Amino acid sequence: MPRYCLFGDTVNTASRMESTGLPYRIHVSQSTVQALLSLDEGYKIDVRGQTELKGKGLEETYWLTGKVGFCRPLPTPLSIKPGDPWQDRINQEIRTGFAKARQGLVEPRKSGEAGPGP
């Protein structure tokens, strides 16, 4: 067990960004936006606006919404706002996803078909 635990600004900012974020959204800071844009890789970024980050005050924050040429479908963010009771909606969505996955793994047996052997 370490004698000291040191957490710098990066860890604190990440924690604050997570606690003020929303499901299915990638919440990023100004420094992250600058780093992504400097790569010139076609990242798509939307302004979220001023966000109160505990211990840091108001900061302009952003949503990372995609990348040019990325063709895989992304989950559609729920239409919720900070403070909305979204946890129950997310839990239900997770349960539904697991149920669908289980149905895909367990195919019904046809009548007269033998079960798995020993």
N, C-alpha and C. Protein backbone atom coordinates (compact mmCIF):
# COMPACT_ATOMS: atom_id res chain seq x y z
N MET A 1 0.85 -1.17 0.00
CA MET A 1 0.00 0.00 0.00
C MET A 1 0.90 1.24 0.00
N PRO A 2 0.68 2.13 -0.97
CA PRO A 2 1.55 3.32 -1.01
C PRO A 2 1.30 4.24 0.20
N ARG A 3 2.34 4.89 0.59
CA ARG A 3 2.23 5.81 1.72
C ARG A 3 1.53 7.10 1.32
N TYR A 4 1.73 7.54 0.08
CA TYR A 4 1.13 8.79 -0.38
C TYR A 4 0.37 8.54 -1.68
N CYS A 5 -0.75 9.21 -1.83
CA CYS A 5 -1.49 9.18 -3.09
C CYS A 5 -1.56 10.61 -3.60
N LEU A 6 -0.97 10.84 -4.73
CA LEU A 6 -0.95 12.18 -5.30
C LEU A 6 -1.83 12.21 -6.54
N PHE A 7 -2.74 13.15 -6.58
CA PHE A 7 -3.60 13.31 -7.73
C PHE A 7 -3.40 14.71 -8.27
N GLY A 8 -3.04 14.79 -9.51
CA GLY A 8 -2.82 16.09 -10.12
C GLY A 8 -4.06 16.64 -10.77
N ASP A 9 -3.89 17.72 -11.48
CA ASP A 9 -4.99 18.40 -12.14
C ASP A 9 -5.67 17.50 -13.17
N THR A 10 -4.91 16.65 -13.84
CA THR A 10 -5.48 15.78 -14.87
C THR A 10 -6.52 14.84 -14.27
N VAL A 11 -6.20 14.20 -13.16
CA VAL A 11 -7.12 13.27 -12.52
C VAL A 11 -8.35 14.02 -11.99
N ASN A 12 -8.13 15.16 -11.37
CA ASN A 12 -9.25 15.94 -10.85
C ASN A 12 -10.17 16.41 -11.97
N THR A 13 -9.59 16.89 -13.06
CA THR A 13 -10.40 17.35 -14.19
C THR A 13 -11.19 16.19 -14.79
N ALA A 14 -10.54 15.05 -14.96
CA ALA A 14 -11.24 13.88 -15.51
C ALA A 14 -12.42 13.48 -14.63
N SER A 15 -12.24 13.50 -13.35
CA SER A 15 -13.32 13.16 -12.42
C SER A 15 -14.47 14.15 -12.54
N ARG A 16 -14.16 15.42 -12.61
CA ARG A 16 -15.20 16.46 -12.72
C ARG A 16 -15.92 16.37 -14.07
N MET A 17 -15.17 16.07 -15.12
CA MET A 17 -15.79 15.94 -16.45
C MET A 17 -16.75 14.75 -16.46
N GLU A 18 -16.35 13.66 -15.83
CA GLU A 18 -17.21 12.48 -15.77
C GLU A 18 -18.49 12.76 -14.98
N SER A 19 -18.34 13.43 -13.84
CA SER A 19 -19.51 13.67 -12.99
C SER A 19 -20.47 14.69 -13.57
N THR A 20 -20.03 15.51 -14.51
CA THR A 20 -20.93 16.48 -15.14
C THR A 20 -21.30 16.09 -16.56
N GLY A 21 -20.85 14.91 -17.00
CA GLY A 21 -21.16 14.45 -18.34
C GLY A 21 -22.53 13.81 -18.44
N LEU A 22 -22.83 13.26 -19.60
CA LEU A 22 -24.10 12.58 -19.85
C LEU A 22 -23.84 11.23 -20.50
N PRO A 23 -24.78 10.29 -20.38
CA PRO A 23 -24.61 8.97 -20.99
C PRO A 23 -24.45 9.06 -22.51
N TYR A 24 -23.65 8.18 -23.06
CA TYR A 24 -23.38 8.10 -24.50
C TYR A 24 -22.78 9.38 -25.07
N ARG A 25 -22.12 10.14 -24.25
CA ARG A 25 -21.46 11.36 -24.71
C ARG A 25 -20.01 11.33 -24.25
N ILE A 26 -19.14 11.89 -25.06
CA ILE A 26 -17.73 12.01 -24.68
C ILE A 26 -17.49 13.48 -24.37
N HIS A 27 -17.33 13.78 -23.09
CA HIS A 27 -17.20 15.14 -22.58
C HIS A 27 -15.71 15.48 -22.55
N VAL A 28 -15.30 16.55 -23.23
CA VAL A 28 -13.88 16.89 -23.29
C VAL A 28 -13.65 18.34 -22.92
N SER A 29 -12.44 18.58 -22.46
CA SER A 29 -12.03 19.92 -22.04
C SER A 29 -11.39 20.68 -23.21
N GLN A 30 -11.13 21.95 -22.97
CA GLN A 30 -10.49 22.80 -23.98
C GLN A 30 -9.13 22.24 -24.38
N SER A 31 -8.35 21.76 -23.41
CA SER A 31 -7.02 21.24 -23.74
C SER A 31 -7.11 19.98 -24.60
N THR A 32 -8.13 19.15 -24.37
CA THR A 32 -8.33 17.96 -25.20
C THR A 32 -8.73 18.36 -26.61
N VAL A 33 -9.61 19.35 -26.72
CA VAL A 33 -10.02 19.84 -28.05
C VAL A 33 -8.80 20.34 -28.81
N GLN A 34 -7.95 21.11 -28.15
CA GLN A 34 -6.75 21.63 -28.81
C GLN A 34 -5.86 20.49 -29.29
N ALA A 35 -5.68 19.46 -28.46
CA ALA A 35 -4.85 18.33 -28.84
C ALA A 35 -5.45 17.58 -30.03
N LEU A 36 -6.76 17.33 -30.00
CA LEU A 36 -7.41 16.61 -31.11
C LEU A 36 -7.35 17.41 -32.41
N LEU A 37 -7.61 18.71 -32.33
CA LEU A 37 -7.57 19.52 -33.54
C LEU A 37 -6.16 19.65 -34.10
N SER A 38 -5.15 19.63 -33.24
CA SER A 38 -3.76 19.72 -33.71
C SER A 38 -3.35 18.49 -34.51
N LEU A 39 -4.05 17.36 -34.29
CA LEU A 39 -3.75 16.13 -35.04
C LEU A 39 -4.25 16.21 -36.48
N ASP A 40 -5.21 17.10 -36.74
CA ASP A 40 -5.78 17.28 -38.08
C ASP A 40 -6.28 15.96 -38.65
N GLU A 41 -7.02 15.20 -37.81
CA GLU A 41 -7.54 13.89 -38.20
C GLU A 41 -9.04 13.92 -38.46
N GLY A 42 -9.65 15.10 -38.42
CA GLY A 42 -11.07 15.21 -38.74
C GLY A 42 -12.01 14.92 -37.58
N TYR A 43 -11.57 15.17 -36.36
CA TYR A 43 -12.45 14.96 -35.21
C TYR A 43 -13.57 16.00 -35.24
N LYS A 44 -14.79 15.55 -34.92
CA LYS A 44 -15.96 16.43 -34.88
C LYS A 44 -16.25 16.79 -33.43
N ILE A 45 -16.31 18.07 -33.16
CA ILE A 45 -16.47 18.55 -31.79
C ILE A 45 -17.59 19.58 -31.75
N ASP A 46 -18.48 19.44 -30.78
CA ASP A 46 -19.56 20.42 -30.57
C ASP A 46 -19.32 21.11 -29.24
N VAL A 47 -19.65 22.39 -29.20
CA VAL A 47 -19.53 23.14 -27.95
C VAL A 47 -20.68 22.72 -27.04
N ARG A 48 -20.35 22.34 -25.83
CA ARG A 48 -21.39 22.06 -24.83
C ARG A 48 -21.76 23.35 -24.12
N GLY A 49 -20.76 24.17 -23.83
CA GLY A 49 -21.00 25.43 -23.15
C GLY A 49 -20.28 25.48 -21.82
N GLN A 50 -20.61 26.49 -21.05
CA GLN A 50 -19.99 26.69 -19.74
C GLN A 50 -20.49 25.60 -18.78
N THR A 51 -19.55 24.93 -18.13
CA THR A 51 -19.88 23.87 -17.18
C THR A 51 -19.18 24.16 -15.87
N GLU A 52 -19.91 24.04 -14.77
CA GLU A 52 -19.33 24.24 -13.45
C GLU A 52 -18.57 22.98 -13.06
N LEU A 53 -17.25 23.09 -12.91
CA LEU A 53 -16.41 21.97 -12.49
C LEU A 53 -15.93 22.27 -11.08
N LYS A 54 -16.37 21.44 -10.13
CA LYS A 54 -16.06 21.66 -8.72
C LYS A 54 -14.56 21.84 -8.51
N GLY A 55 -14.22 22.90 -7.83
CA GLY A 55 -12.82 23.18 -7.53
C GLY A 55 -12.09 23.90 -8.66
N LYS A 56 -12.76 24.04 -9.83
CA LYS A 56 -12.12 24.69 -10.96
C LYS A 56 -12.93 25.89 -11.46
N GLY A 57 -14.20 25.95 -11.09
CA GLY A 57 -15.06 27.04 -11.53
C GLY A 57 -15.71 26.73 -12.87
N LEU A 58 -16.17 27.77 -13.54
CA LEU A 58 -16.80 27.60 -14.85
C LEU A 58 -15.74 27.42 -15.93
N GLU A 59 -15.95 26.42 -16.76
CA GLU A 59 -15.05 26.20 -17.90
C GLU A 59 -15.87 25.87 -19.13
N GLU A 60 -15.39 26.30 -20.27
CA GLU A 60 -16.03 25.93 -21.54
C GLU A 60 -15.70 24.46 -21.80
N THR A 61 -16.73 23.64 -22.03
CA THR A 61 -16.50 22.22 -22.31
C THR A 61 -17.17 21.84 -23.62
N TYR A 62 -16.84 20.66 -24.11
CA TYR A 62 -17.23 20.24 -25.46
C TYR A 62 -17.65 18.78 -25.47
N TRP A 63 -18.36 18.40 -26.53
CA TRP A 63 -18.69 17.00 -26.81
C TRP A 63 -17.87 16.56 -28.01
N LEU A 64 -17.21 15.43 -27.89
CA LEU A 64 -16.56 14.80 -29.04
C LEU A 64 -17.65 13.96 -29.69
N THR A 65 -18.02 14.29 -30.93
CA THR A 65 -19.20 13.67 -31.55
C THR A 65 -18.88 12.74 -32.71
N GLY A 66 -17.63 12.64 -33.10
CA GLY A 66 -17.31 11.73 -34.18
C GLY A 66 -15.99 12.06 -34.83
N LYS A 67 -15.78 11.43 -35.97
CA LYS A 67 -14.54 11.62 -36.73
C LYS A 67 -14.85 11.37 -38.20
N VAL A 68 -14.33 12.21 -39.06
CA VAL A 68 -14.52 12.04 -40.49
C VAL A 68 -13.99 10.67 -40.91
N GLY A 69 -14.80 9.93 -41.66
CA GLY A 69 -14.38 8.62 -42.15
C GLY A 69 -14.68 7.47 -41.20
N PHE A 70 -15.18 7.77 -40.01
CA PHE A 70 -15.55 6.71 -39.07
C PHE A 70 -16.96 6.28 -39.40
N CYS A 71 -17.11 5.08 -39.95
CA CYS A 71 -18.39 4.65 -40.51
C CYS A 71 -19.23 3.78 -39.58
N ARG A 72 -18.71 3.33 -38.49
CA ARG A 72 -19.49 2.48 -37.59
C ARG A 72 -20.56 3.32 -36.88
N PRO A 73 -21.73 2.73 -36.67
CA PRO A 73 -22.78 3.49 -35.99
C PRO A 73 -22.45 3.70 -34.52
N LEU A 74 -22.72 4.90 -34.05
CA LEU A 74 -22.53 5.22 -32.64
C LEU A 74 -23.89 5.22 -31.95
N PRO A 75 -23.93 4.92 -30.65
CA PRO A 75 -25.22 4.98 -29.95
C PRO A 75 -25.76 6.40 -29.99
N THR A 76 -27.04 6.53 -30.17
CA THR A 76 -27.67 7.85 -30.16
C THR A 76 -27.82 8.30 -28.71
N PRO A 77 -27.26 9.46 -28.38
CA PRO A 77 -27.41 9.94 -27.00
C PRO A 77 -28.87 10.15 -26.66
N LEU A 78 -29.24 9.83 -25.44
CA LEU A 78 -30.60 10.05 -24.97
C LEU A 78 -30.85 11.54 -24.88
N SER A 79 -32.10 11.94 -25.09
CA SER A 79 -32.43 13.37 -24.99
C SER A 79 -32.70 13.72 -23.54
N ILE A 80 -31.63 13.88 -22.79
CA ILE A 80 -31.72 14.23 -21.38
C ILE A 80 -30.82 15.41 -21.10
N LYS A 81 -31.11 16.07 -20.02
CA LYS A 81 -30.34 17.24 -19.62
C LYS A 81 -29.74 16.97 -18.24
N PRO A 82 -28.68 17.68 -17.89
CA PRO A 82 -28.12 17.49 -16.55
C PRO A 82 -29.21 17.68 -15.49
N GLY A 83 -29.23 16.78 -14.52
CA GLY A 83 -30.23 16.84 -13.47
C GLY A 83 -31.41 15.92 -13.71
N ASP A 84 -31.62 15.49 -14.97
CA ASP A 84 -32.71 14.55 -15.26
C ASP A 84 -32.40 13.20 -14.63
N PRO A 85 -33.43 12.45 -14.19
CA PRO A 85 -33.20 11.12 -13.61
C PRO A 85 -32.97 10.08 -14.70
N TRP A 86 -31.79 10.06 -15.27
CA TRP A 86 -31.51 9.20 -16.42
C TRP A 86 -31.02 7.81 -16.05
N GLN A 87 -30.62 7.60 -14.80
CA GLN A 87 -30.04 6.32 -14.42
C GLN A 87 -30.98 5.15 -14.69
N ASP A 88 -32.29 5.31 -14.38
CA ASP A 88 -33.24 4.23 -14.61
C ASP A 88 -33.36 3.91 -16.10
N ARG A 89 -33.33 4.95 -16.94
CA ARG A 89 -33.42 4.73 -18.39
C ARG A 89 -32.21 3.97 -18.90
N ILE A 90 -31.04 4.31 -18.40
CA ILE A 90 -29.82 3.63 -18.83
C ILE A 90 -29.84 2.18 -18.35
N ASN A 91 -30.23 1.95 -17.09
CA ASN A 91 -30.29 0.59 -16.57
C ASN A 91 -31.24 -0.28 -17.38
N GLN A 92 -32.39 0.28 -17.77
CA GLN A 92 -33.34 -0.48 -18.58
C GLN A 92 -32.75 -0.79 -19.95
N GLU A 93 -32.05 0.17 -20.52
CA GLU A 93 -31.42 -0.05 -21.83
C GLU A 93 -30.36 -1.14 -21.74
N ILE A 94 -29.60 -1.17 -20.67
CA ILE A 94 -28.59 -2.20 -20.47
C ILE A 94 -29.25 -3.57 -20.33
N ARG A 95 -30.32 -3.64 -19.51
CA ARG A 95 -31.05 -4.91 -19.36
C ARG A 95 -31.58 -5.41 -20.70
N THR A 96 -32.13 -4.51 -21.50
CA THR A 96 -32.66 -4.89 -22.82
C THR A 96 -31.55 -5.40 -23.71
N GLY A 97 -30.39 -4.75 -23.69
CA GLY A 97 -29.25 -5.18 -24.50
C GLY A 97 -28.78 -6.57 -24.10
N PHE A 98 -28.70 -6.84 -22.79
CA PHE A 98 -28.29 -8.16 -22.33
C PHE A 98 -29.32 -9.22 -22.71
N ALA A 99 -30.60 -8.88 -22.61
CA ALA A 99 -31.65 -9.84 -22.98
C ALA A 99 -31.55 -10.20 -24.45
N LYS A 100 -31.32 -9.21 -25.31
CA LYS A 100 -31.18 -9.47 -26.74
C LYS A 100 -29.95 -10.32 -27.01
N ALA A 101 -28.86 -10.05 -26.30
CA ALA A 101 -27.64 -10.83 -26.49
C ALA A 101 -27.85 -12.28 -26.07
N ARG A 102 -28.56 -12.48 -24.95
CA ARG A 102 -28.85 -13.85 -24.50
C ARG A 102 -29.71 -14.59 -25.51
N GLN A 103 -30.69 -13.91 -26.10
CA GLN A 103 -31.55 -14.55 -27.10
C GLN A 103 -30.75 -14.97 -28.31
N GLY A 104 -29.77 -14.17 -28.66
CA GLY A 104 -28.92 -14.50 -29.81
C GLY A 104 -28.00 -15.68 -29.53
N LEU A 105 -27.63 -15.88 -28.27
CA LEU A 105 -26.73 -16.97 -27.91
C LEU A 105 -27.47 -18.29 -27.71
N VAL A 106 -28.71 -18.22 -27.27
CA VAL A 106 -29.47 -19.43 -26.97
C VAL A 106 -30.55 -19.57 -28.04
N GLU A 107 -30.30 -20.48 -28.97
CA GLU A 107 -31.29 -20.72 -30.01
C GLU A 107 -32.23 -21.82 -29.56
N PRO A 108 -33.53 -21.67 -29.81
CA PRO A 108 -34.47 -22.71 -29.40
C PRO A 108 -34.20 -24.01 -30.14
N ARG A 109 -34.34 -25.11 -29.40
CA ARG A 109 -34.14 -26.43 -29.97
C ARG A 109 -35.36 -26.86 -30.78
N LYS A 110 -35.13 -27.49 -31.92
CA LYS A 110 -36.22 -28.02 -32.73
C LYS A 110 -36.70 -29.31 -32.09
N SER A 111 -38.00 -29.61 -32.25
CA SER A 111 -38.53 -30.83 -31.64
C SER A 111 -37.85 -32.05 -32.23
N GLY A 112 -37.53 -32.99 -31.37
CA GLY A 112 -36.86 -34.21 -31.79
C GLY A 112 -35.36 -34.08 -31.86
N GLU A 113 -34.84 -32.87 -31.68
CA GLU A 113 -33.39 -32.66 -31.75
C GLU A 113 -32.78 -33.02 -30.41
N ALA A 114 -31.69 -33.74 -30.44
CA ALA A 114 -31.01 -34.16 -29.21
C ALA A 114 -30.29 -32.98 -28.59
N GLY A 115 -30.23 -32.99 -27.27
CA GLY A 115 -29.50 -31.95 -26.55
C GLY A 115 -28.02 -32.22 -26.60
N PRO A 116 -27.21 -31.34 -26.04
CA PRO A 116 -25.76 -31.53 -26.03
C PRO A 116 -25.38 -32.79 -25.25
N GLY A 117 -24.39 -33.45 -25.72
CA GLY A 117 -23.93 -34.68 -25.08
C GLY A 117 -23.10 -34.41 -23.85
N PRO A 118 -22.73 -35.49 -23.14
CA PRO A 118 -21.93 -35.33 -21.91
C PRO A 118 -20.54 -34.84 -22.19
